[in-house]
Amino acid sequence: MTVQSRRQFLASAAGLVIGVALPLKGRAQSGAAAALGDGTLAEGAFAPNAFIRIAPDNTVTVLSKHIEFGQGPYTGLATLVAEELDADWSQIRAEAAPADDELYANLAFGLQGTGGSTAMANSWMQMRQAGAAARAMLVSAAAEEWGVDRATIQVEKGVVSDGTSSATFGELAEAAAGQSVPVEPAVKNPSEFTLIGTDRPKVDSRAKSDGTAQFTMDVYRDGMETVVVRRPSVIGATVASFDDSAAREVPGVVAVHRIPQGVAVYATSTAAALKGRAALEVEWDMSEAETRSSQEIFADFREMANGEAMEAERIGDAASAIDSAEIVHEAEFLFPFLAHAPMEPLDAVLEVRGGKAEIWMGAQFPTADKGAVTQVLGLEPENVTMNVMLAGGSFGRRAQPTAHIGVEVASIAKARGGDGAWKLVWTREDDLTGAYYRPITLHRMRGGIDADGNITGWENRVVNQSIVAGTPFDQGGLDRTSVEGAIEMPYDLPNLAVDWVKADLPVAPLWWRSVGHTHTAYATEVFLDELLEKAGKDPVQGRLDLLKDEAGRDRAVLERVAEMAGWDGTKVKGDRAYGVALHESFQTYVAEIVEVSDAGGYPKVHKVWAAVDCGVAINPNVIRAQIEGGIGYGLGTILHNALVLGEGGEVQQKNFDTYRMLRIHEMPQVEVAIIDSGADPTGVGEPGTPPIGPAVANAWRALTGQSPRELPFAQAGV
Amino acid sequence: MTTLTVNGEEVALDLPDDTPLLWALRDEMRLTGTKFGCGIAQCGACTVMVDGMPRRSCVTPVGTLEGASVETIEGLDGAEAEAVQSAWVQIDVPQCGWCQSGQVMSAVGLLRMNRAPSDEDIDNAMAGNICRCATYVRIRQAIHDAADTLEG
Ligand code: FES
Ligand code: FES
């Protein structure tokens, strides 16, 4: 262990703040040092550039660089710190870190942000080193105080002792603040883990069960106005003209302004703002709008699928192999636009006072939203503060490279002018009709089978928008998020051609829980299942036989799930049918088997078995919860959800009465097995979602002979 | 002016009669545990008790509440509430948490009427509460656990 000479632990009345050397090529490390200065922070000031705060009351607060909206990073990051710190779980707290790309970058992105199921993977060593550094300094402090050798000191469950003396972290906090910070503190060997790998309660369950958890919408500021915006119901339309005379008559409405996003109604309460908005008369300019219906878009996509495409993957000569095959099978899958529909609609609070601004927001890319506010209001960056709030779900919706919510709330402040405080509230109607959808997508597939039942060729042509185009994630050329999961499949196919046709639509696209895998898993795992059926093969054994040698982790989850479900090759037993799907996403491997019956022409899913390999299982409790939730999210979607553009492009689904969410009576039992693994941990927020759709479709086909080609099931006339 | 009781305290609301109770609770009384999810009685995030029965506050005009007794998550108490909330924490039901006040209110409403609900009873009582995070497996389990505690 090397020790940095510079003193980086900060003493203050309230305890100890630990900044840690980040394993990021020195840049962030120097950033941390710069932000921490010489360790002379003002009393009571907590450096916002640290991961751990130990207070004299013996609480350890972990500052989470990842936003918490249900996937459990607060608990996960806190676990990593607590493990290396040898803290007692009951003394651990977690809260949001502020917005700072230098200190709180997602090491997978290079800027602060949450997404792509990366929270645990990119924090794995960083948070452990943060904890280990803190522990080392507490030990040094104790050694100094007691005049003993560091080597004689033990730390267990938040107590530091040498057999004679003992002290809590809180008691040592101030003395520890004077110790040198280790640069590369040694972390534990996995065999020494006591917290990692065990079920632990989440840090936020109590506050989320008694109504005290604070979300953006719960923020109230003095003199705050609530603002709702009238938006078009045809995507891309803009305001041509409006009449606000009736709106201004509504008691409580204080102003109406046109902003780039629509017409903003400012009021002293939410109820008044909504009433005012309803009273607006707006004429829309359709010149830039998407006025095609979803069916017209699909028709255009079919045409485009015949034209120019970009190569995504090539093995051998798929076209000739299929043309000369014994059996040729073809299918076209249509996937609708989808809204994320996080339970807390989008919102933000902005207060501007004397050239300074403060933002409260469930910001998934907090520096982007902070930057947007800074820019729109023309402020100095150091005068803008971002408070990252708990968010009521995201599923990708709040991961906004365009920072459109930051821009919108700042535009609201700017249009009203001067100092004040504003809360922007999106209604469910705004949410569902406001674009940023999972792109509408077509897969056109062809497969060939030889006389011995071997799959000899596989073609897949994907038509959809690019999600990353124009974002900092854009690398030009092929957008992998359009085809991920359709390429680099774990199966050994001798001839394969996957192509992508890029479509341009004026409908903002966005990553939606598992991104490209939302459609590729369905298309590939249903099509493969159909090919195996035509070849007379068992869905489980057929897949196992096809897996590449290096696909050991895929094999393990598939074998495990087959064992859990007692798979014996019988696809239909009485009124129940069984279907399987296997899909890796974000380097987490998931296989699912479902049990389905026919409930009046519609699938009823009774049970789901899921086997997951996400590397080291940091907290099995959270992993199971994410797989359960991911399954429910995916199931509701394939059964019910499409955001359909009707005639003239009008969005047809405006609230939960028509955009139907999965409800409790539709939720299957879920049994999750987690593969014992020593591999570095990978994410679990998304990977449970992709396999559920194809598994249900495969079971449904076994039961009824129908294989839905246009999702959701409801759309396919199921 | 509407006079009603909220969490045991008398409140006089000087609001238009058609103001939804949800916004009166949140904006006027700062009882922010009651959440907004849809505004059209589809999701249950805004569930409160009105005279002892679970009600969607987003479609309940304050003008209809003269003399009524409203109970929100902040004022929730009693054996059923305690059993439900402990069970919720015990098995970590919440994910994002946004729907959970409403889920807890509906679950307490169920157990106050039926101390030993079957799965079907749970489906019937809870089907109006959407959880976008799909925590339904644990909601069901926690209700059974809470019922066991109450039977205890
Ligand atoms: S907000 Fe009241 S039911 Fe959804
Ligand atoms: S916990 Fe997120 S909506 Fe229920």
Coordinates of N, CA, C and O in Angstrom, one line a residue, chain A residues 13-76:
Chain A
A13 N -16.5 19.8 12.2 CA -17.3 19.6 13.4 C -18.1 18.3 13.2 O -18.4 17.6 14.1
A14 N -18.5 18.1 11.9 CA -19.5 17.0 11.7 C -18.8 15.7 11.4 O -19.4 14.7 11.1
G15 N -17.5 15.7 11.4 CA -16.8 14.4 11.2 C -15.8 14.4 10.0 O -15.1 15.3 9.8
L16 N -15.9 13.3 9.3 CA -14.8 12.9 8.4 C -15.3 12.8 7.0 O -16.3 12.1 6.8
V17 N -14.6 13.3 6.0 CA -15.0 13.2 4.7 C -13.8 12.5 3.9 O -12.6 12.9 4.1
I18 N -14.1 11.5 3.2 CA -12.9 10.8 2.6 C -13.0 10.9 1.1 O -14.0 10.5 0.4
G19 N -12.0 11.4 0.5 CA -11.9 11.5 -1.0 C -11.0 10.3 -1.3 O -10.1 10.0 -0.6
V20 N -11.2 9.8 -2.4 CA -10.4 8.6 -2.7 C -9.8 8.7 -4.1 O -10.3 9.3 -5.0
A21 N -8.6 8.1 -4.2 CA -8.0 8.0 -5.5 C -8.8 7.2 -6.5 O -9.1 6.0 -6.1
L22 N -9.1 7.7 -7.6 CA -10.0 7.0 -8.5 C -9.1 6.2 -9.5 O -8.1 6.8 -10.0
P23 N -9.4 5.0 -9.8 CA -8.6 4.3 -10.8 C -8.9 4.7 -12.2 O -9.4 4.0 -13.0
L24 N -8.6 6.0 -12.5 CA -9.0 6.5 -13.8 C -7.8 7.3 -14.3 O -7.9 8.6 -14.4
K25 N -6.8 6.7 -14.7 CA -5.7 7.3 -15.4 C -5.2 8.7 -14.8 O -4.8 9.5 -15.5
G26 N -5.3 8.8 -13.5 CA -4.8 10.0 -12.9 C -5.6 11.3 -13.0 O -5.5 12.1 -12.2
R27 N -6.5 11.3 -14.0 CA -7.2 12.6 -14.2 C -8.1 12.9 -13.1 O -8.1 13.9 -12.4
A28 N -9.0 11.9 -12.8 CA -9.9 12.1 -11.7 C -9.2 12.2 -10.4 O -9.7 12.9 -9.5
Q29 N -8.1 11.5 -10.3 CA -7.4 11.5 -9.0 C -6.9 13.0 -8.7 O -7.1 13.5 -7.6
S30 N -6.4 13.6 -9.8 CA -5.9 14.9 -9.5 C -7.1 15.8 -9.3 O -7.0 16.8 -8.6
G31 N -8.2 15.5 -10.0 CA -9.4 16.3 -9.8 C -9.9 16.2 -8.3 O -10.2 17.2 -7.7
A32 N -9.8 15.0 -7.8 CA -10.2 14.8 -6.4 C -9.3 15.7 -5.5 O -9.7 16.4 -4.6
A33 N -8.0 15.6 -5.8 CA -7.0 16.3 -4.9 C -7.3 17.8 -5.0 O -7.3 18.5 -4.0
A34 N -7.6 18.2 -6.3 CA -7.8 19.7 -6.4 C -9.0 20.1 -5.7 O -9.0 21.1 -5.0
A35 N -10.1 19.3 -5.8 CA -11.3 19.7 -5.1 C -11.2 19.7 -3.6 O -11.8 20.4 -2.9
L36 N -10.4 18.7 -3.2 CA -10.2 18.6 -1.7 C -9.2 19.7 -1.2 O -9.1 19.9 0.0
G37 N -8.4 20.2 -2.1 CA -7.5 21.3 -1.7 C -6.5 20.7 -0.7 O -6.1 19.6 -0.7
D38 N -6.2 21.5 0.3 CA -5.2 21.1 1.3 C -5.9 20.5 2.5 O -5.4 20.4 3.6
G39 N -7.1 20.2 2.4 CA -7.9 19.6 3.5 C -8.3 20.7 4.5 O -8.5 20.4 5.6
T40 N -8.4 21.9 4.0 CA -8.8 23.0 4.9 C -10.2 23.5 4.6 O -10.3 24.6 4.2
L41 N -11.1 22.6 4.6 CA -12.5 23.0 4.3 C -13.1 23.8 5.5 O -12.7 23.5 6.6
A42 N -14.0 24.6 5.2 CA -14.6 25.4 6.3 C -15.4 24.4 7.2 O -15.8 23.4 6.8
E43 N -15.5 24.8 8.4 CA -16.1 24.0 9.4 C -17.6 23.6 8.9 O -18.3 24.5 8.5
G44 N -17.9 22.4 9.1 CA -19.3 22.0 8.7 C -19.5 21.8 7.3 O -20.5 21.3 6.8
A45 N -18.5 22.2 6.5 CA -18.7 22.0 5.0 C -18.3 20.6 4.6 O -17.2 20.2 5.0
F46 N -19.1 20.0 3.9 CA -18.8 18.7 3.4 C -18.3 18.7 2.0 O -19.1 19.2 1.1
A47 N -17.1 18.3 1.7 CA -16.7 18.4 0.3 C -17.6 17.5 -0.5 O -17.8 16.4 -0.2
P48 N -18.1 18.0 -1.6 CA -19.0 17.3 -2.4 C -18.2 16.3 -3.4 O -18.8 15.8 -4.3
N49 N -17.0 16.2 -3.1 CA -16.1 15.4 -4.0 C -15.6 14.2 -3.4 O -14.5 13.8 -3.5
A50 N -16.5 13.5 -2.6 CA -16.0 12.4 -1.8 C -17.1 11.3 -1.8 O -18.2 11.6 -2.2
F51 N -16.8 10.2 -1.5 CA -17.7 9.1 -1.5 C -18.2 8.7 -0.1 O -19.2 8.0 0.0
I52 N -17.5 9.1 0.9 CA -17.8 8.6 2.2 C -17.8 9.7 3.2 O -16.9 10.6 3.2
R53 N -18.7 9.7 4.1 CA -18.8 10.7 5.2 C -19.0 10.0 6.5 O -20.0 9.2 6.6
I54 N -18.1 10.1 7.4 CA -18.3 9.5 8.7 C -18.6 10.6 9.7 O -17.8 11.5 9.9
A55 N -19.7 10.5 10.4 CA -20.1 11.5 11.3 C -19.8 11.1 12.8 O -19.7 9.9 13.1
P56 N -19.7 12.1 13.7 CA -19.4 11.8 15.1 C -20.5 10.9 15.7 O -20.3 10.2 16.6
D57 N -21.7 10.9 15.1 CA -22.8 10.0 15.6 C -22.6 8.6 15.1 O -23.5 7.8 15.3
N58 N -21.5 8.3 14.5 CA -21.2 7.0 14.0 C -21.9 6.5 12.8 O -21.9 5.3 12.5
T59 N -22.6 7.4 12.1 CA -23.2 7.0 10.9 C -22.2 7.1 9.7 O -21.3 8.0 9.8
V60 N -22.2 6.2 8.8 CA -21.4 6.2 7.6 C -22.3 6.5 6.5 O -23.2 5.7 6.2
T61 N -22.1 7.6 5.8 CA -22.9 8.0 4.7 C -22.1 7.8 3.4 O -21.1 8.3 3.2
V62 N -22.7 7.0 2.5 CA -22.1 6.8 1.2 C -22.7 7.7 0.2 O -23.9 7.7 0.1
L63 N -21.9 8.5 -0.5 CA -22.4 9.4 -1.5 C -22.5 8.6 -2.8 O -21.4 8.2 -3.4
S64 N -23.7 8.4 -3.3 CA -23.8 7.6 -4.5 C -23.7 8.5 -5.7 O -24.5 9.4 -5.9
K65 N -22.8 8.1 -6.6 CA -22.7 8.9 -7.9 C -23.8 8.4 -8.8 O -23.9 9.1 -9.9
H66 N -24.4 7.3 -8.5 CA -25.5 6.9 -9.3 C -26.9 7.2 -8.7 O -27.1 7.0 -7.5
I67 N -27.8 7.6 -9.6 CA -29.1 8.0 -9.1 C -29.9 6.7 -8.7 O -29.7 5.7 -9.3
E68 N -30.7 6.9 -7.7 CA -31.5 5.7 -7.2 C -32.9 5.9 -7.7 O -33.6 6.9 -7.3
F69 N -33.3 5.0 -8.6 CA -34.7 5.0 -9.0 C -35.3 3.6 -9.0 O -36.2 3.3 -9.7
G70 N -34.7 2.8 -8.1 CA -35.4 1.5 -7.9 C -34.5 0.3 -8.1 O -34.7 -0.8 -7.6
Q71 N -33.4 0.5 -8.8 CA -32.5 -0.6 -9.2 C -31.5 -0.9 -8.1 O -30.7 -1.9 -8.2
G72 N -31.5 -0.1 -7.0 CA -30.7 -0.4 -5.9 C -29.3 0.0 -5.8 O -28.5 -0.5 -5.0
P73 N -28.8 1.0 -6.6 CA -27.4 1.4 -6.4 C -27.0 2.0 -5.1 O -25.9 1.8 -4.6
Y74 N -28.0 2.6 -4.4 CA -27.6 3.2 -3.1 C -27.2 2.0 -2.2 O -26.2 2.0 -1.5
T75 N -28.0 0.9 -2.2 CA -27.7 -0.2 -1.4 C -26.4 -0.9 -1.9 O -25.5 -1.3 -1.1
G76 N -26.3 -1.0 -3.2 CA -25.1 -1.7 -3.8 C -23.8 -1.0 -3.5 O -22.9 -1.7 -3.1

